[in-house]
CSV table of C-alpha atoms in Angstrom, one decimal:
chain,number,residue,atom,x,y,z
A,1,UNK,CA,-18.6,9.7,12.1
A,2,UNK,CA,-14.9,9.8,11.2
A,3,UNK,CA,-13.1,8.3,8.2
A,4,UNK,CA,-9.5,7.1,8.5
A,5,UNK,CA,-7.5,6.5,5.3
A,6,UNK,CA,-5.8,3.1,5.5
A,7,UNK,CA,-4.0,3.3,2.2
A,8,UNK,CA,-0.4,4.0,1.4
A,9,UNK,CA,0.4,6.6,-1.3
A,10,UNK,CA,1.5,5.4,-4.7
A,11,UNK,CA,4.6,7.0,-6.2
A,12,UNK,CA,7.7,6.3,-8.3
A,13,UNK,CA,9.9,3.5,-7.0
A,14,UNK,CA,7.9,3.1,-3.8
A,15,UNK,CA,8.6,0.0,-1.7
A,16,UNK,CA,7.0,-3.1,-3.1
A,17,UNK,CA,7.5,-6.9,-3.3
A,18,UNK,CA,11.3,-7.3,-3.9
A,19,UNK,CA,11.1,-9.8,-6.8
A,20,UNK,CA,8.5,-8.0,-8.8
A,21,UNK,CA,8.8,-4.9,-11.0
A,22,UNK,CA,8.7,-1.6,-9.3
A,23,UNK,CA,6.1,1.2,-9.6
A,24,UNK,CA,6.6,3.8,-12.3
A,25,UNK,CA,4.7,7.1,-12.4
A,26,UNK,CA,5.4,9.7,-15.0
A,27,UNK,CA,3.7,12.9,-16.2
A,28,UNK,CA,2.5,12.3,-19.8
A,29,UNK,CA,0.8,15.6,-20.4
A,30,UNK,CA,1.0,19.0,-18.5
A,31,UNK,CA,-1.9,21.4,-18.3
A,32,UNK,CA,0.4,24.4,-18.7
A,33,UNK,CA,1.7,23.0,-22.0
A,34,UNK,CA,-1.0,20.7,-23.3
A,35,UNK,CA,-4.2,22.0,-21.7
A,36,UNK,CA,-4.7,19.0,-19.5
A,37,UNK,CA,-2.5,17.0,-17.1
A,38,UNK,CA,-2.3,13.2,-17.5
A,39,UNK,CA,-0.1,10.7,-15.7
A,40,UNK,CA,1.0,7.2,-16.8
A,41,UNK,CA,1.2,4.6,-14.1
A,42,UNK,CA,2.9,1.2,-14.5
A,43,UNK,CA,2.5,-1.2,-11.6
A,44,UNK,CA,1.7,-4.8,-10.9
A,45,UNK,CA,-1.6,-5.7,-9.2
A,46,UNK,CA,-0.1,-6.2,-5.8
A,47,UNK,CA,1.5,-2.8,-5.4
A,48,UNK,CA,0.7,-0.6,-2.4
A,49,UNK,CA,-2.5,-1.2,-0.5
A,50,UNK,CA,-4.3,-3.9,-2.4
A,51,UNK,CA,-6.5,-7.0,-2.1
A,52,UNK,CA,-5.7,-10.6,-2.9
A,53,UNK,CA,-8.5,-12.8,-4.3
A,54,UNK,CA,-8.6,-16.6,-4.7
A,55,UNK,CA,-7.2,-16.6,-8.3
A,56,UNK,CA,-3.9,-15.2,-6.8
A,57,UNK,CA,-3.0,-18.7,-5.6
A,58,UNK,CA,-5.9,-21.0,-6.5
A,59,UNK,CA,-6.1,-22.1,-10.2
A,60,UNK,CA,-9.6,-21.2,-11.4
A,61,UNK,CA,-10.3,-19.1,-8.4
A,62,UNK,CA,-12.4,-16.0,-8.3
A,63,UNK,CA,-11.1,-12.8,-10.0
A,64,UNK,CA,-11.9,-9.1,-9.3
A,65,UNK,CA,-14.8,-8.9,-11.7
A,66,UNK,CA,-16.4,-12.1,-10.3
A,67,UNK,CA,-16.5,-11.1,-6.6
A,68,UNK,CA,-19.7,-9.3,-5.6
A,69,UNK,CA,-19.0,-5.7,-4.7
A,70,UNK,CA,-20.6,-6.0,-1.3
A,71,UNK,CA,-17.8,-8.3,-0.2
A,72,UNK,CA,-15.4,-5.4,-0.3
A,73,UNK,CA,-17.4,-3.7,2.6
A,74,UNK,CA,-17.5,-5.2,6.0
A,75,UNK,CA,-17.7,-4.6,9.7
A,76,UNK,CA,-14.7,-5.9,11.6
A,77,UNK,CA,-12.1,-5.3,14.2
A,78,UNK,CA,-8.5,-4.0,14.3
A,79,UNK,CA,-6.4,-6.0,16.8
A,80,UNK,CA,-3.2,-4.8,18.3
A,81,UNK,CA,-0.4,-7.3,17.7
A,82,UNK,CA,2.4,-4.7,17.7
A,83,UNK,CA,4.3,-6.7,20.3
A,84,UNK,CA,5.3,-9.2,17.6
A,85,UNK,CA,9.0,-8.9,16.6
A,86,UNK,CA,10.6,-8.8,13.2
A,87,UNK,CA,10.0,-12.0,11.2
A,88,UNK,CA,7.9,-13.5,14.0
A,89,UNK,CA,4.9,-15.7,13.3
A,90,UNK,CA,1.4,-14.7,14.4
A,91,UNK,CA,-0.3,-17.8,15.8
A,92,UNK,CA,-3.5,-19.0,17.3
A,93,UNK,CA,-2.4,-17.9,20.8
A,94,UNK,CA,-2.1,-14.3,19.6
A,95,UNK,CA,-5.6,-14.3,18.0
A,96,UNK,CA,-7.4,-16.0,20.8
A,97,UNK,CA,-7.0,-13.0,23.0
A,98,UNK,CA,-9.5,-11.3,20.6
A,99,UNK,CA,-11.7,-14.4,20.1
A,100,UNK,CA,-15.0,-12.6,20.9
A,101,UNK,CA,-14.2,-10.1,18.1
A,102,UNK,CA,-13.4,-12.7,15.4
A,103,UNK,CA,-16.8,-13.0,13.9
A,104,UNK,CA,-18.2,-14.9,11.0
A,105,UNK,CA,-18.2,-12.9,7.8
A,106,UNK,CA,-16.4,-10.0,9.2
A,107,UNK,CA,-12.9,-8.6,8.7
A,108,UNK,CA,-10.0,-9.1,11.1
A,109,UNK,CA,-7.4,-6.4,10.6
A,110,UNK,CA,-4.0,-7.0,12.2
A,111,UNK,CA,-1.9,-4.1,13.4
A,112,UNK,CA,1.8,-4.8,13.7
A,113,UNK,CA,3.1,-1.3,13.5
A,114,UNK,CA,5.1,-2.3,10.4
A,115,UNK,CA,3.6,0.5,8.2
A,116,UNK,CA,5.6,2.9,10.4
A,117,UNK,CA,8.8,1.2,9.0
A,118,UNK,CA,7.7,1.5,5.4
A,119,UNK,CA,10.6,2.1,3.1
A,120,UNK,CA,13.2,0.4,1.0
A,121,UNK,CA,14.9,-1.2,4.1
A,122,UNK,CA,15.4,-4.9,5.1
A,123,UNK,CA,12.9,-4.8,8.0
A,124,UNK,CA,10.0,-3.7,5.8
A,125,UNK,CA,10.9,-5.7,2.7
A,126,UNK,CA,11.8,-9.0,4.3
A,127,UNK,CA,11.3,-9.2,8.1
A,128,UNK,CA,7.7,-8.3,8.9
A,129,UNK,CA,5.5,-10.2,11.4
A,130,UNK,CA,3.3,-12.6,9.5
A,131,UNK,CA,0.2,-14.8,9.9
A,132,UNK,CA,1.3,-18.4,10.2
A,133,UNK,CA,-0.3,-21.6,9.0
A,134,UNK,CA,-2.1,-22.3,12.3
A,135,UNK,CA,-3.3,-18.7,12.7
A,136,UNK,CA,-4.7,-18.8,9.1
A,137,UNK,CA,-6.5,-22.1,9.8
A,138,UNK,CA,-7.9,-20.6,13.0
A,139,UNK,CA,-9.4,-17.6,11.1
A,140,UNK,CA,-10.8,-19.9,8.4
A,141,UNK,CA,-12.4,-22.1,11.1
A,142,UNK,CA,-14.0,-18.9,12.5
A,143,UNK,CA,-15.3,-18.2,9.0
A,144,UNK,CA,-14.0,-14.6,8.7
A,145,UNK,CA,-14.7,-12.7,5.5
A,146,UNK,CA,-11.4,-10.8,5.2
A,147,UNK,CA,-8.0,-10.5,6.8
A,148,UNK,CA,-5.8,-7.5,6.6
A,149,UNK,CA,-2.3,-6.5,7.7
A,150,UNK,CA,-0.2,-3.4,7.8
A,151,UNK,CA,2.8,-5.2,6.3
A,152,UNK,CA,4.1,-6.2,2.8
A,153,UNK,CA,2.2,-9.5,2.9
A,154,UNK,CA,-0.1,-11.6,5.1
A,155,UNK,CA,2.5,-14.4,4.8
A,156,UNK,CA,6.2,-14.4,5.6
A,157,UNK,CA,9.2,-14.0,3.4
A,158,UNK,CA,11.4,-16.9,2.5
A,159,UNK,CA,14.6,-17.2,0.6
A,160,UNK,CA,12.8,-19.5,-1.8
A,161,UNK,CA,10.0,-17.1,-2.4
A,162,UNK,CA,11.3,-15.9,-5.8
A,163,UNK,CA,11.1,-19.4,-7.1
A,164,UNK,CA,7.7,-20.4,-5.8
A,165,UNK,CA,5.9,-23.2,-7.8
A,166,UNK,CA,2.3,-24.3,-7.6
A,167,UNK,CA,3.1,-26.8,-4.8
A,168,UNK,CA,5.6,-24.6,-2.9
A,169,UNK,CA,5.3,-24.5,0.9
A,170,UNK,CA,6.8,-21.2,1.8
A,171,UNK,CA,5.4,-19.1,4.7
A,172,UNK,CA,3.8,-16.8,2.1
A,173,UNK,CA,2.3,-19.5,-0.2
A,174,UNK,CA,0.9,-21.6,2.7
A,175,UNK,CA,-0.9,-18.8,4.4
A,176,UNK,CA,-2.3,-17.4,1.2
A,177,UNK,CA,-3.6,-20.8,0.0
A,178,UNK,CA,-5.3,-21.5,3.3
A,179,UNK,CA,-7.1,-18.1,3.3
A,180,UNK,CA,-7.8,-17.8,-0.4
A,181,UNK,CA,-9.1,-21.4,-0.8
A,182,UNK,CA,-11.7,-20.5,1.8
A,183,UNK,CA,-12.6,-17.3,-0.2
A,184,UNK,CA,-11.2,-15.0,2.5
A,185,UNK,CA,-10.3,-11.7,1.0
A,186,UNK,CA,-6.7,-10.6,1.9
A,187,UNK,CA,-5.8,-6.9,2.3
A,188,UNK,CA,-2.1,-6.1,2.4
A,189,UNK,CA,0.0,-3.0,3.0
A,190,UNK,CA,-2.5,-1.1,5.1
A,191,UNK,CA,-1.6,2.0,7.0
A,192,UNK,CA,-2.8,4.3,9.8
A,193,UNK,CA,-4.2,1.4,11.9
A,194,UNK,CA,-2.9,3.2,15.0
A,195,UNK,CA,-5.2,6.1,14.2
A,196,UNK,CA,-8.1,3.6,14.3
A,197,UNK,CA,-7.0,2.0,17.6
A,198,UNK,CA,-6.0,5.3,19.3
A,199,UNK,CA,-4.1,3.3,22.0
A,200,UNK,CA,-6.8,0.7,22.4
A,201,UNK,CA,-6.0,-3.1,22.1
A,202,UNK,CA,-8.9,-3.5,19.6
A,203,UNK,CA,-11.5,-1.4,17.9
A,204,UNK,CA,-14.5,-2.2,15.7
A,205,UNK,CA,-15.2,-0.2,12.5
A,206,UNK,CA,-16.8,-0.4,9.1
A,207,UNK,CA,-14.1,-1.2,6.5
A,208,UNK,CA,-14.1,-0.5,2.8
A,209,UNK,CA,-11.4,-2.0,0.6
A,210,UNK,CA,-12.9,-1.8,-2.9
A,211,UNK,CA,-10.4,-2.4,-5.7
A,212,UNK,CA,-10.4,-1.3,-9.3
A,213,UNK,CA,-12.6,-3.6,-11.4
A,214,UNK,CA,-10.0,-5.2,-13.6
A,215,UNK,CA,-11.4,-8.1,-15.6
A,216,UNK,CA,-9.7,-11.4,-14.9
A,217,UNK,CA,-7.3,-10.0,-12.3
A,218,UNK,CA,-6.4,-12.0,-9.2
A,219,UNK,CA,-6.0,-8.8,-7.1
A,220,UNK,CA,-5.6,-5.1,-7.4
A,221,UNK,CA,-4.9,-1.8,-5.7
A,222,UNK,CA,-7.6,-0.4,-3.4
A,223,UNK,CA,-8.4,2.7,-1.4
A,224,UNK,CA,-9.0,1.2,2.0
A,225,UNK,CA,-11.0,3.2,4.6
A,226,UNK,CA,-12.1,2.7,8.2
A,227,UNK,CA,-15.4,4.4,9.2
A,228,UNK,CA,-15.6,5.0,12.9
A,229,UNK,CA,-18.7,6.0,14.9
A,230,UNK,CA,-17.3,8.2,17.6
């Protein structure tokens, strides 16, 4: 058995959603001075590797403390879609190549290679490959339990994204609403998926993406892991 860490590190001013407050990490106490070291962390619930739950886009949807903990553990498959270009939509035709591995109740984890571009740069912050409306509907029809991606969001960026309303139809909001209304857990900003694939086009694993149990929260940071049976 081998465990692969699929989470990005959390640190001061790390890359995050451009229209939301950045991450702040500071040392509050130092063991050499105060006898114990303690840090203060200020971050929104969609910073770094994290999960999105229905309440993120669906009024009255499930929150972190309402989702059974077993739903954050699932078998599933990483699929290699690293041929997709910057800002390109992932559609049904891309996912159908892996149709036999898209299974009811399991996780589909999309490898774009974008975690390798992680930084405060336009490609990572605005132009990642994203799951489009038809692709999202396809995964819902296959009744998957979770969808993950190694990019800033499962949906795409739009110039109108900062002013989304409850009825907005941006690439991000449409994809999120389709998945979350079907109670599909979304996992974003994954990393090291290439270490799972190891040059394969797909690979099955057991995935863990358990978030902090924040009462009433619509999402939250998680430590995502892939457990491989070599």
